[in-house]
Short mmCIF file of C-alpha atoms in Angstrom, two decimals:
data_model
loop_
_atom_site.label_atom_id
_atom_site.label_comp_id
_atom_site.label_asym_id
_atom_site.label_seq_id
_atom_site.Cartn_x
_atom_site.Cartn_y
_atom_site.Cartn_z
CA UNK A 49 38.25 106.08 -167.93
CA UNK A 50 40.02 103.58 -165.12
CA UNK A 51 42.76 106.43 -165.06
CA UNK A 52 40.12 108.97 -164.44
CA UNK A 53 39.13 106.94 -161.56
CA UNK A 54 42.56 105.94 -159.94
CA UNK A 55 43.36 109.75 -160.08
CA UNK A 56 39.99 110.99 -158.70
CA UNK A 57 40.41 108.53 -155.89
CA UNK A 58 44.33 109.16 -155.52
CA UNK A 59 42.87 113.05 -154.92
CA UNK A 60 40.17 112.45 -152.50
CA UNK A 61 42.09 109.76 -150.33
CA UNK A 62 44.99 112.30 -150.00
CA UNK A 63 42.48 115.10 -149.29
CA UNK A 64 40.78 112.29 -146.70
CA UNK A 65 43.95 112.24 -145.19
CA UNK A 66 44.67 116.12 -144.74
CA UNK A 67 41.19 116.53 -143.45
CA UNK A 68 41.86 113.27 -140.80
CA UNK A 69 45.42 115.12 -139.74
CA UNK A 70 44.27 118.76 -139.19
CA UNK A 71 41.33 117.90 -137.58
CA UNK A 72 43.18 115.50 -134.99
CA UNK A 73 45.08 118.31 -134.18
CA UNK A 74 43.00 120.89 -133.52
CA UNK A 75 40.71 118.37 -131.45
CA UNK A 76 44.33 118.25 -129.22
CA UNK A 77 44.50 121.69 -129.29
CA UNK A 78 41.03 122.31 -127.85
CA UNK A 79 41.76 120.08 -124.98
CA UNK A 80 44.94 121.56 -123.95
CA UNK A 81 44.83 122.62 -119.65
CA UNK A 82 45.73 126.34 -118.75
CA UNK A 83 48.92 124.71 -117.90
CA UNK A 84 49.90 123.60 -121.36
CA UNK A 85 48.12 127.22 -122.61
CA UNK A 86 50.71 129.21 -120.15
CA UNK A 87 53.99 126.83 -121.39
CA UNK A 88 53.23 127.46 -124.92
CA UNK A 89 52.83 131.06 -124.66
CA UNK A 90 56.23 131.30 -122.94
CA UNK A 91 57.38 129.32 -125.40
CA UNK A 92 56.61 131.55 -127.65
CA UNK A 93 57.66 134.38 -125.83
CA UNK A 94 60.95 132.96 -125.94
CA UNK A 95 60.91 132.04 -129.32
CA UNK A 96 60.58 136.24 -130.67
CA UNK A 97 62.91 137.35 -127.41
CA UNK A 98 65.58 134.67 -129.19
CA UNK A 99 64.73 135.83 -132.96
CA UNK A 100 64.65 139.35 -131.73
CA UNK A 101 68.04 138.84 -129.83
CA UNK A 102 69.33 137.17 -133.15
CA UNK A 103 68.58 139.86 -135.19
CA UNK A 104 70.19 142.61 -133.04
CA UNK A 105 73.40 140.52 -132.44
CA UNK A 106 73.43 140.33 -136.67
CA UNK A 107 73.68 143.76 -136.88
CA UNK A 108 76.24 144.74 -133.94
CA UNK A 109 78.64 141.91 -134.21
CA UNK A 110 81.74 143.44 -135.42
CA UNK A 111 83.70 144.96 -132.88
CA UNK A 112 81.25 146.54 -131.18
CA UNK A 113 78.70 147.34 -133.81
CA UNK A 114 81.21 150.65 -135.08
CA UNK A 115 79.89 149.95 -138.47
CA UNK A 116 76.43 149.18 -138.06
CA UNK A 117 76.04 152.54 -136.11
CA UNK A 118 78.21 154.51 -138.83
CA UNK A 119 75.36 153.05 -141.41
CA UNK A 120 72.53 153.80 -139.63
CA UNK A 121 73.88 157.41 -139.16
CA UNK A 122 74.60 158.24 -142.53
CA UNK A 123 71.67 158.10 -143.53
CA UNK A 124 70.40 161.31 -142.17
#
């Protein structure tokens, strides 16, 4: 029974402390200024333009992307 208890309240304190974290931050989220709002969507602008960018340089980065192209034609 004392197990039962130590686990129950090993469970709800770490729930407790979720709850406490998420909630902090989306109180500091609410009261972010149209400043901060603009800067983190140019943030993430830049974030997919650099994951995007990434992606393309993947395919295309031996000599000149010769074989890249030659795959993506053969398969018509």
């Amino acid at each position: 029974m004392v197990y039962l208890v130590l686990v129950a309240t090993a469970v709800l304190s770490i729930m407790a402390a979720a709850v406490f974290v998420l909630v902090g931050r989306h109180r500091r989220r609410l009261a972010s200024s149209s400043e901060a709002q603009r800067i983190e969507a140019a943030a993430t602008r830049g974030i997919r333009d650099a994951r995007r960018q990434a992606h393309a340089f993947h395919h295309f980065d031996d000599g000149g992307g010769v074989s890249a192209l030659r795959d993506r034609d053969s398969r018509t």
